Structure formats: structure tokens, C-alpha cells
């Protein structure tokens, strides 16, 4: 492959990834609206659905929000019947956040058709091609996490500089 072809493909790949991110943002906004949630609430539901039950501090860290913010998220999600706070039997001070069955009932009509169509589309790829796609996504997620953390630190530094005293 010539350098020009590789450069053109990298440019095309970058455009497709950006377009995918925009399409995902639009889709997620619609999901949040349908569920009566805000985007942070939806992000926390997603994290819990992939990771399983976790403590509020673990959820705050995974969602990149403050402890105070996650308390508000959990109050809203619990009020909507989507999560429950479960006390640890060994340490009654510790609570874990778990999804309720209502999440599945509330999201089946939203995600079911998407998953079904997505799985059919993926049939076009061999196992080896799927391995490459998974590798690509893992590498890019790691880059995004690194740079999200960098931006969080940058924001904290700016905030500290603008705070009087």
C-alpha cells in the first residue's frame, strides 16, 4: 500500500469515527429523553449495566463525576425505580448500587432492535476481522480515557487559578 493510500484511509477512518461519535451522541440524547433522564444519569446506567453493582464512589470515578454529583444521580435513578441502594451485610455503612429489573423493561424497546440489527450487520465480518475491530476500539478507548483525564486535570488547574484566595 502506498503512503498516499494509507494517509487517505487514515483520514477516512478519522472522519468515520467522528461521524460515529456524533451519531452516538444524538442516539444517546434520544434515549435519555425517552427515559426522562439527563445524559449523566444515562452514562451511570450504562456503566452499571456493563460493570455490575458498585459503590457510589466507584461509580463516581467511572463516570468522572464528583461524589456530590453521583449522589444526585443516584437519587434521581432510585426515584425512577432504575437502581437500588443495597446495604452490605458485613459492613452496614457500605452500600452498593445495583440496577433493578425495570431497567431491562424500560430499555428493551430502545436497544433490542438496535442490537438485533447490529448483530446482523456484524455477520459480514470474519472472526479475525472482529478481533481487529475489538483491538482498534480498545486502543482508542484507552487514548480517550487518557486524554479525558488530561482535560479534567487542565480544568481543575484553571479552576484553581480563577478561584480567589
mmCIF file of N, CA, C and O in Angstrom, residues 42-114:
data_model
loop_
_atom_site.group_PDB
_atom_site.id
_atom_site.type_symbol
_atom_site.label_atom_id
_atom_site.label_comp_id
_atom_site.label_asym_id
_atom_site.label_seq_id
_atom_site.Cartn_x
_atom_site.Cartn_y
_atom_site.Cartn_z
ATOM 1 N N UNK A 42 -27.889 8.721 32.342
ATOM 2 C CA UNK A 42 -27.811 7.640 31.360
ATOM 3 C C UNK A 42 -26.411 7.021 31.342
ATOM 4 O O UNK A 42 -26.261 5.800 31.265
ATOM 5 N N UNK A 43 -25.376 7.859 31.437
ATOM 6 C CA UNK A 43 -23.995 7.349 31.472
ATOM 7 C C UNK A 43 -23.812 6.426 32.677
ATOM 8 O O UNK A 43 -23.196 5.363 32.569
ATOM 9 N N UNK A 44 -24.347 6.812 33.822
ATOM 10 C CA UNK A 44 -24.205 5.977 35.019
ATOM 11 C C UNK A 44 -24.965 4.660 34.867
ATOM 12 O O UNK A 44 -24.463 3.606 35.283
ATOM 13 N N UNK A 45 -26.150 4.696 34.254
ATOM 14 C CA UNK A 45 -26.873 3.448 33.990
ATOM 15 C C UNK A 45 -26.053 2.541 33.078
ATOM 16 O O UNK A 45 -25.983 1.329 33.297
ATOM 17 N N UNK A 46 -25.448 3.120 32.061
ATOM 18 C CA UNK A 46 -24.630 2.343 31.135
ATOM 19 C C UNK A 46 -23.455 1.697 31.862
ATOM 20 O O UNK A 46 -23.175 0.509 31.674
ATOM 21 N N UNK A 47 -22.786 2.452 32.697
ATOM 22 C CA UNK A 47 -21.635 1.921 33.441
ATOM 23 C C UNK A 47 -22.081 0.772 34.337
ATOM 24 O O UNK A 47 -21.450 -0.284 34.375
ATOM 25 N N UNK A 48 -23.179 0.955 35.033
ATOM 26 C CA UNK A 48 -23.685 -0.105 35.911
ATOM 27 C C UNK A 48 -24.106 -1.332 35.109
ATOM 28 O O UNK A 48 -23.915 -2.460 35.567
ATOM 29 N N UNK A 49 -24.664 -1.129 33.928
ATOM 30 C CA UNK A 49 -25.105 -2.280 33.135
ATOM 31 C C UNK A 49 -23.917 -3.082 32.611
ATOM 32 O O UNK A 49 -24.009 -4.291 32.451
ATOM 33 N N UNK A 50 -22.793 -2.432 32.361
ATOM 34 C CA UNK A 50 -21.607 -3.127 31.868
ATOM 35 C C UNK A 50 -20.745 -3.672 32.994
ATOM 36 O O UNK A 50 -20.126 -4.720 32.858
ATOM 37 N N UNK A 51 -20.683 -2.954 34.108
ATOM 38 C CA UNK A 51 -19.759 -3.314 35.186
ATOM 39 C C UNK A 51 -20.392 -4.097 36.318
ATOM 40 O O UNK A 51 -19.693 -4.724 37.096
ATOM 41 N N UNK A 52 -21.705 -4.010 36.436
ATOM 42 C CA UNK A 52 -22.370 -4.649 37.556
ATOM 43 C C UNK A 52 -22.390 -3.729 38.763
ATOM 44 O O UNK A 52 -21.917 -2.587 38.706
ATOM 45 N N UNK A 53 -22.947 -4.209 39.885
ATOM 46 C CA UNK A 53 -23.072 -3.377 41.080
ATOM 47 C C UNK A 53 -21.730 -2.813 41.524
ATOM 48 O O UNK A 53 -20.688 -3.460 41.392
ATOM 49 N N UNK A 54 -21.773 -1.587 42.028
ATOM 50 C CA UNK A 54 -20.571 -0.926 42.526
ATOM 51 C C UNK A 54 -20.959 0.083 43.583
ATOM 52 O O UNK A 54 -22.134 0.432 43.711
ATOM 53 N N UNK A 55 -19.972 0.537 44.320
ATOM 54 C CA UNK A 55 -20.229 1.544 45.341
ATOM 55 C C UNK A 55 -20.431 2.894 44.662
ATOM 56 O O UNK A 55 -20.000 3.100 43.520
ATOM 57 N N UNK A 56 -21.068 3.838 45.360
ATOM 58 C CA UNK A 56 -21.223 5.174 44.784
ATOM 59 C C UNK A 56 -19.888 5.817 44.412
ATOM 60 O O UNK A 56 -19.785 6.467 43.364
ATOM 61 N N UNK A 57 -18.859 5.628 45.216
ATOM 62 C CA UNK A 57 -17.567 6.238 44.885
ATOM 63 C C UNK A 57 -16.953 5.590 43.646
ATOM 64 O O UNK A 57 -16.326 6.276 42.829
ATOM 65 N N UNK A 58 -17.117 4.286 43.485
ATOM 66 C CA UNK A 58 -16.637 3.623 42.271
ATOM 67 C C UNK A 58 -17.385 4.149 41.043
ATOM 68 O O UNK A 58 -16.785 4.391 39.994
ATOM 69 N N UNK A 59 -18.688 4.333 41.181
ATOM 70 C CA UNK A 59 -19.485 4.852 40.078
ATOM 71 C C UNK A 59 -19.077 6.282 39.743
ATOM 72 O O UNK A 59 -18.936 6.637 38.566
ATOM 73 N N UNK A 60 -18.860 7.095 40.761
ATOM 74 C CA UNK A 60 -18.434 8.478 40.534
ATOM 75 C C UNK A 60 -17.116 8.507 39.770
ATOM 76 O O UNK A 60 -16.949 9.275 38.817
ATOM 77 N N UNK A 61 -16.194 7.660 40.166
ATOM 78 C CA UNK A 61 -14.896 7.608 39.494
ATOM 79 C C UNK A 61 -15.056 7.145 38.044
ATOM 80 O O UNK A 61 -14.481 7.729 37.126
ATOM 81 N N UNK A 62 -15.842 6.107 37.822
ATOM 82 C CA UNK A 62 -16.029 5.579 36.470
ATOM 83 C C UNK A 62 -16.730 6.584 35.564
ATOM 84 O O UNK A 62 -16.417 6.671 34.373
ATOM 85 N N UNK A 63 -17.666 7.349 36.123
ATOM 86 C CA UNK A 63 -18.426 8.326 35.335
ATOM 87 C C UNK A 63 -17.726 9.668 35.253
ATOM 88 O O UNK A 63 -18.202 10.573 34.566
ATOM 89 N N UNK A 64 -16.630 9.821 36.000
ATOM 90 C CA UNK A 64 -15.869 11.070 36.026
ATOM 91 C C UNK A 64 -16.723 12.228 36.558
ATOM 92 O O UNK A 64 -16.756 13.303 35.979
ATOM 93 N N UNK A 65 -17.441 11.951 37.661
ATOM 94 C CA UNK A 65 -18.224 12.991 38.327
ATOM 95 C C UNK A 65 -17.837 13.021 39.796
ATOM 96 O O UNK A 65 -17.216 12.095 40.308
ATOM 97 N N UNK A 66 -18.210 14.072 40.474
ATOM 98 C CA UNK A 66 -17.898 14.203 41.897
ATOM 99 C C UNK A 66 -18.817 13.316 42.729
ATOM 100 O O UNK A 66 -19.871 12.868 42.258
ATOM 101 N N UNK A 67 -18.423 13.117 43.978
ATOM 102 C CA UNK A 67 -19.259 12.361 44.897
ATOM 103 C C UNK A 67 -20.622 13.010 45.093
ATOM 104 O O UNK A 67 -21.647 12.334 45.167
ATOM 105 N N UNK A 68 -20.633 14.337 45.175
ATOM 106 C CA UNK A 68 -21.898 15.051 45.313
ATOM 107 C C UNK A 68 -22.781 14.877 44.096
ATOM 108 O O UNK A 68 -23.999 14.690 44.219
ATOM 109 N N UNK A 69 -22.177 14.922 42.926
ATOM 110 C CA UNK A 69 -22.951 14.747 41.689
ATOM 111 C C UNK A 69 -23.533 13.344 41.600
ATOM 112 O O UNK A 69 -24.686 13.166 41.199
ATOM 113 N N UNK A 70 -22.752 12.339 41.995
ATOM 114 C CA UNK A 70 -23.263 10.970 41.895
ATOM 115 C C UNK A 70 -24.398 10.745 42.887
ATOM 116 O O UNK A 70 -25.315 9.967 42.614
ATOM 117 N N UNK A 71 -24.384 11.439 44.011
ATOM 118 C CA UNK A 71 -25.498 11.332 44.956
ATOM 119 C C UNK A 71 -26.784 11.816 44.301
ATOM 120 O O UNK A 71 -27.837 11.158 44.410
ATOM 121 N N UNK A 72 -26.720 12.930 43.590
ATOM 122 C CA UNK A 72 -27.891 13.429 42.870
ATOM 123 C C UNK A 72 -28.348 12.467 41.788
ATOM 124 O O UNK A 72 -29.553 12.228 41.613
ATOM 125 N N UNK A 73 -27.384 11.904 41.061
ATOM 126 C CA UNK A 73 -27.704 10.920 40.022
ATOM 127 C C UNK A 73 -28.440 9.742 40.647
ATOM 128 O O UNK A 73 -29.486 9.307 40.159
ATOM 129 N N UNK A 74 -27.899 9.224 41.744
ATOM 130 C CA UNK A 74 -28.498 8.051 42.378
ATOM 131 C C UNK A 74 -29.872 8.358 42.949
ATOM 132 O O UNK A 74 -30.777 7.520 42.874
ATOM 133 N N UNK A 75 -30.053 9.545 43.491
ATOM 134 C CA UNK A 75 -31.376 9.933 43.983
ATOM 135 C C UNK A 75 -32.393 9.919 42.842
ATOM 136 O O UNK A 75 -33.509 9.412 42.995
ATOM 137 N N UNK A 76 -32.013 10.470 41.680
ATOM 138 C CA UNK A 76 -32.922 10.508 40.532
ATOM 139 C C UNK A 76 -33.191 9.104 39.996
ATOM 140 O O UNK A 76 -34.336 8.739 39.710
ATOM 141 N N UNK A 77 -32.128 8.302 39.844
ATOM 142 C CA UNK A 77 -32.301 6.953 39.301
ATOM 143 C C UNK A 77 -33.085 6.056 40.247
ATOM 144 O O UNK A 77 -33.908 5.250 39.805
ATOM 145 N N UNK A 78 -32.852 6.215 41.547
ATOM 146 C CA UNK A 78 -33.614 5.433 42.521
ATOM 147 C C UNK A 78 -35.073 5.884 42.523
ATOM 148 O O UNK A 78 -35.986 5.051 42.568
ATOM 149 N N UNK A 79 -35.296 7.187 42.425
ATOM 150 C CA UNK A 79 -36.660 7.709 42.361
ATOM 151 C C UNK A 79 -37.421 7.201 41.149
ATOM 152 O O UNK A 79 -38.628 7.001 41.199
ATOM 153 N N UNK A 80 -36.691 6.968 40.047
ATOM 154 C CA UNK A 80 -37.303 6.444 38.827
ATOM 155 C C UNK A 80 -37.447 4.917 38.866
ATOM 156 O O UNK A 80 -37.988 4.317 37.936
ATOM 157 N N UNK A 81 -36.933 4.304 39.943
ATOM 158 C CA UNK A 81 -37.027 2.855 40.080
ATOM 159 C C UNK A 81 -36.021 2.086 39.235
ATOM 160 O O UNK A 81 -36.201 0.889 39.002
ATOM 161 N N UNK A 82 -34.954 2.742 38.790
ATOM 162 C CA UNK A 82 -33.987 2.104 37.905
ATOM 163 C C UNK A 82 -32.786 1.511 38.638
ATOM 164 O O UNK A 82 -32.123 0.612 38.116
ATOM 165 N N UNK A 83 -32.488 2.024 39.832
ATOM 166 C CA UNK A 83 -31.415 1.463 40.645
ATOM 167 C C UNK A 83 -31.904 1.327 42.080
ATOM 168 O O UNK A 83 -32.902 1.936 42.479
ATOM 169 N N UNK A 84 -31.176 0.511 42.825
ATOM 170 C CA UNK A 84 -31.462 0.405 44.261
ATOM 171 C C UNK A 84 -30.148 0.438 45.009
ATOM 172 O O UNK A 84 -29.108 0.009 44.512
ATOM 173 N N UNK A 85 -30.214 1.000 46.199
ATOM 174 C CA UNK A 85 -29.054 1.013 47.092
ATOM 175 C C UNK A 85 -29.174 -0.215 47.982
ATOM 176 O O UNK A 85 -30.188 -0.421 48.631
ATOM 177 N N UNK A 86 -28.110 -1.018 47.983
ATOM 178 C CA UNK A 86 -28.124 -2.261 48.743
ATOM 179 C C UNK A 86 -27.069 -2.174 49.830
ATOM 180 O O UNK A 86 -25.891 -1.935 49.548
ATOM 181 N N UNK A 87 -27.485 -2.362 51.088
ATOM 182 C CA UNK A 87 -26.540 -2.330 52.209
ATOM 183 C C UNK A 87 -25.736 -3.623 52.250
ATOM 184 O O UNK A 87 -26.261 -4.707 52.077
ATOM 185 N N UNK A 88 -24.455 -3.468 52.497
ATOM 186 C CA UNK A 88 -23.554 -4.604 52.649
ATOM 187 C C UNK A 88 -23.872 -5.267 53.984
ATOM 188 O O UNK A 88 -23.908 -4.601 55.021
ATOM 189 N N UNK A 89 -24.119 -6.571 53.957
ATOM 190 C CA UNK A 89 -24.467 -7.289 55.186
ATOM 191 C C UNK A 89 -23.302 -7.331 56.178
ATOM 192 O O UNK A 89 -23.516 -7.302 57.384
ATOM 193 N N UNK A 90 -22.075 -7.357 55.667
ATOM 194 C CA UNK A 90 -20.905 -7.417 56.542
ATOM 195 C C UNK A 90 -20.565 -6.051 57.125
ATOM 196 O O UNK A 90 -20.091 -5.950 58.256
ATOM 197 N N UNK A 91 -20.780 -4.998 56.362
ATOM 198 C CA UNK A 91 -20.468 -3.638 56.793
ATOM 199 C C UNK A 91 -21.656 -2.753 56.443
ATOM 200 O O UNK A 91 -21.780 -2.286 55.314
ATOM 201 N N UNK A 92 -22.524 -2.523 57.402
ATOM 202 C CA UNK A 92 -23.783 -1.804 57.166
ATOM 203 C C UNK A 92 -23.566 -0.363 56.715
ATOM 204 O O UNK A 92 -24.479 0.275 56.212
ATOM 205 N N UNK A 93 -22.360 0.163 56.881
ATOM 206 C CA UNK A 93 -22.077 1.525 56.418
ATOM 207 C C UNK A 93 -21.872 1.569 54.912
ATOM 208 O O UNK A 93 -22.023 2.599 54.284
ATOM 209 N N UNK A 94 -21.506 0.449 54.340
ATOM 210 C CA UNK A 94 -21.193 0.368 52.902
ATOM 211 C C UNK A 94 -22.452 0.031 52.109
ATOM 212 O O UNK A 94 -23.200 -0.876 52.478
ATOM 213 N N UNK A 95 -22.652 0.775 51.008
ATOM 214 C CA UNK A 95 -23.762 0.445 50.120
ATOM 215 C C UNK A 95 -23.235 0.189 48.710
ATOM 216 O O UNK A 95 -22.185 0.692 48.320
ATOM 217 N N UNK A 96 -23.977 -0.613 48.014
ATOM 218 C CA UNK A 96 -23.678 -0.923 46.622
ATOM 219 C C UNK A 96 -24.882 -0.500 45.801
ATOM 220 O O UNK A 96 -26.024 -0.617 46.245
ATOM 221 N N UNK A 97 -24.619 -0.023 44.594
ATOM 222 C CA UNK A 97 -25.681 0.394 43.693
ATOM 223 C C UNK A 97 -25.889 -0.710 42.670
ATOM 224 O O UNK A 97 -24.932 -1.168 42.033
ATOM 225 N N UNK A 98 -27.136 -1.132 42.511
ATOM 226 C CA UNK A 98 -27.460 -2.189 41.549
ATOM 227 C C UNK A 98 -28.644 -1.762 40.697
ATOM 228 O O UNK A 98 -29.522 -1.012 41.156
ATOM 229 N N UNK A 99 -28.658 -2.241 39.467
ATOM 230 C CA UNK A 99 -29.793 -1.979 38.585
ATOM 231 C C UNK A 99 -30.992 -2.792 39.039
ATOM 232 O O UNK A 99 -30.842 -3.871 39.615
ATOM 233 N N UNK A 100 -32.167 -2.285 38.755
ATOM 234 C CA UNK A 100 -33.402 -3.020 39.024
ATOM 235 C C UNK A 100 -33.886 -3.660 37.715
ATOM 236 O O UNK A 100 -33.460 -3.249 36.627
ATOM 237 N N UNK A 101 -34.798 -4.609 37.807
ATOM 238 C CA UNK A 101 -35.345 -5.203 36.586
ATOM 239 C C UNK A 101 -36.065 -4.182 35.691
ATOM 240 O O UNK A 101 -36.203 -4.408 34.493
ATOM 241 N N UNK A 102 -36.468 -3.058 36.258
ATOM 242 C CA UNK A 102 -37.146 -2.040 35.461
ATOM 243 C C UNK A 102 -36.257 -1.507 34.337
ATOM 244 O O UNK A 102 -36.761 -1.095 33.289
ATOM 245 N N UNK A 103 -34.950 -1.520 34.538
ATOM 246 C CA UNK A 103 -34.034 -1.030 33.503
ATOM 247 C C UNK A 103 -34.228 -1.840 32.221
ATOM 248 O O UNK A 103 -34.385 -1.287 31.130
ATOM 249 N N UNK A 104 -34.219 -3.158 32.348
ATOM 250 C CA UNK A 104 -34.402 -4.022 31.177
ATOM 251 C C UNK A 104 -35.747 -3.798 30.514
ATOM 252 O O UNK A 104 -35.832 -3.705 29.288
ATOM 253 N N UNK A 105 -36.788 -3.677 31.329
ATOM 254 C CA UNK A 105 -38.128 -3.437 30.772
ATOM 255 C C UNK A 105 -38.199 -2.084 30.081
ATOM 256 O O UNK A 105 -38.847 -1.943 29.048
ATOM 257 N N UNK A 106 -37.525 -1.087 30.642
ATOM 258 C CA UNK A 106 -37.568 0.265 30.094
ATOM 259 C C UNK A 106 -36.737 0.420 28.832
ATOM 260 O O UNK A 106 -37.011 1.295 28.012
ATOM 261 N N UNK A 107 -35.720 -0.401 28.683
ATOM 262 C CA UNK A 107 -34.795 -0.210 27.562
ATOM 263 C C UNK A 107 -34.928 -1.247 26.452
ATOM 264 O O UNK A 107 -34.329 -1.073 25.394
ATOM 265 N N UNK A 108 -35.704 -2.294 26.661
ATOM 266 C CA UNK A 108 -35.823 -3.357 25.653
ATOM 267 C C UNK A 108 -36.293 -2.813 24.304
ATOM 268 O O UNK A 108 -35.724 -3.133 23.267
ATOM 269 N N UNK A 109 -37.306 -1.988 24.301
ATOM 270 C CA UNK A 109 -37.827 -1.449 23.038
ATOM 271 C C UNK A 109 -36.837 -0.487 22.391
ATOM 272 O O UNK A 109 -36.854 -0.291 21.171
ATOM 273 N N UNK A 110 -35.982 0.107 23.188
ATOM 274 C CA UNK A 110 -34.998 1.055 22.658
ATOM 275 C C UNK A 110 -33.804 0.317 22.076
ATOM 276 O O UNK A 110 -33.411 0.541 20.926
ATOM 277 N N UNK A 111 -33.210 -0.561 22.864
ATOM 278 C CA UNK A 111 -31.970 -1.204 22.457
ATOM 279 C C UNK A 111 -32.165 -2.528 21.713
ATOM 280 O O UNK A 111 -31.299 -2.929 20.939
ATOM 281 N N UNK A 112 -33.266 -3.214 21.946
ATOM 282 C CA UNK A 112 -33.492 -4.513 21.303
ATOM 283 C C UNK A 112 -33.333 -4.470 19.790
ATOM 284 O O UNK A 112 -32.532 -5.233 19.222
ATOM 285 N N UNK A 113 -34.070 -3.589 19.092
ATOM 286 C CA UNK A 113 -33.930 -3.525 17.630
ATOM 287 C C UNK A 113 -32.531 -3.111 17.185
ATOM 288 O O UNK A 113 -32.025 -3.601 16.173
ATOM 289 N N UNK A 114 -31.893 -2.227 17.927
ATOM 290 C CA UNK A 114 -30.531 -1.797 17.592
ATOM 291 C C UNK A 114 -29.556 -2.969 17.700
ATOM 292 O O UNK A 114 -28.732 -3.186 16.812
#
